[in-house]
């Protein structure tokens, strides 16, 4: 499970990069993978270390907007649009990154649905942020009528605190379910800004769980688990594979498995 998911050909390296095998590039701490404004024909997957994404604002120095770790991707926008880089990427630590060219990226989208779904979620988040900034700017203009978007659904905000139900790992770690009607299970994703209610990162040493792996729904006094679109490595209830998008009822004492992570469901 620790083998790289994506491979690409080598090719000439940039200054500050050292070749490491056929598919990876080593980047020293403090060196840039690319800078804002560079032409981009490749994207990257972090194989080891941490990469920070920096954005230059008018009249200000570069500002850190995200820190990426193993398994996270970056640089895909320039590859998709064939436009200059919109931000810079710099190594926070000594890193190894996998370089993805256009041909490999096309094959990756066809064979690895999870990466395609993550890219779509990342783009969706950017659209929402842009929409919010636009409405804020328009509402700030003197005499402007408030900009409303009635076609947008109202998102239910989860209640604060955790519910009495929880997932129990063999290590003894407990993961309380959200106090709202649904609980997202997965791993934190700095690329898309996803912060699941149940973050399995501490117990998923092999990174077998998808970032948005599954949701546990509360409907009255019953609970259901539903696998998210693009999930890899499967979701299981009592060793039975769950079909993507199909809710399956779970009861106290049931064994839930997300990827390779097995948990016991505890009710009230």
mmCIF file of C-alpha atoms in Angstrom, residues 36 55-63:
data_model
loop_
_atom_site.group_PDB
_atom_site.id
_atom_site.type_symbol
_atom_site.label_atom_id
_atom_site.label_comp_id
_atom_site.label_asym_id
_atom_site.label_seq_id
_atom_site.Cartn_x
_atom_site.Cartn_y
_atom_site.Cartn_z
ATOM 1 C CA UNK A 36 3.930 31.925 -9.787
ATOM 2 C CA UNK A 55 0.449 33.325 -3.310
ATOM 3 C CA UNK A 56 1.801 36.819 -3.973
ATOM 4 C CA UNK A 57 -0.651 39.614 -3.187
ATOM 5 C CA UNK A 58 -0.392 43.201 -4.392
ATOM 6 C CA UNK A 59 1.995 45.176 -2.248
ATOM 7 C CA UNK A 60 2.707 42.200 -0.002
ATOM 8 C CA UNK A 61 5.168 39.361 0.212
ATOM 9 C CA UNK A 62 4.213 35.797 -0.610
ATOM 10 C CA UNK A 63 1.583 34.396 1.714
#
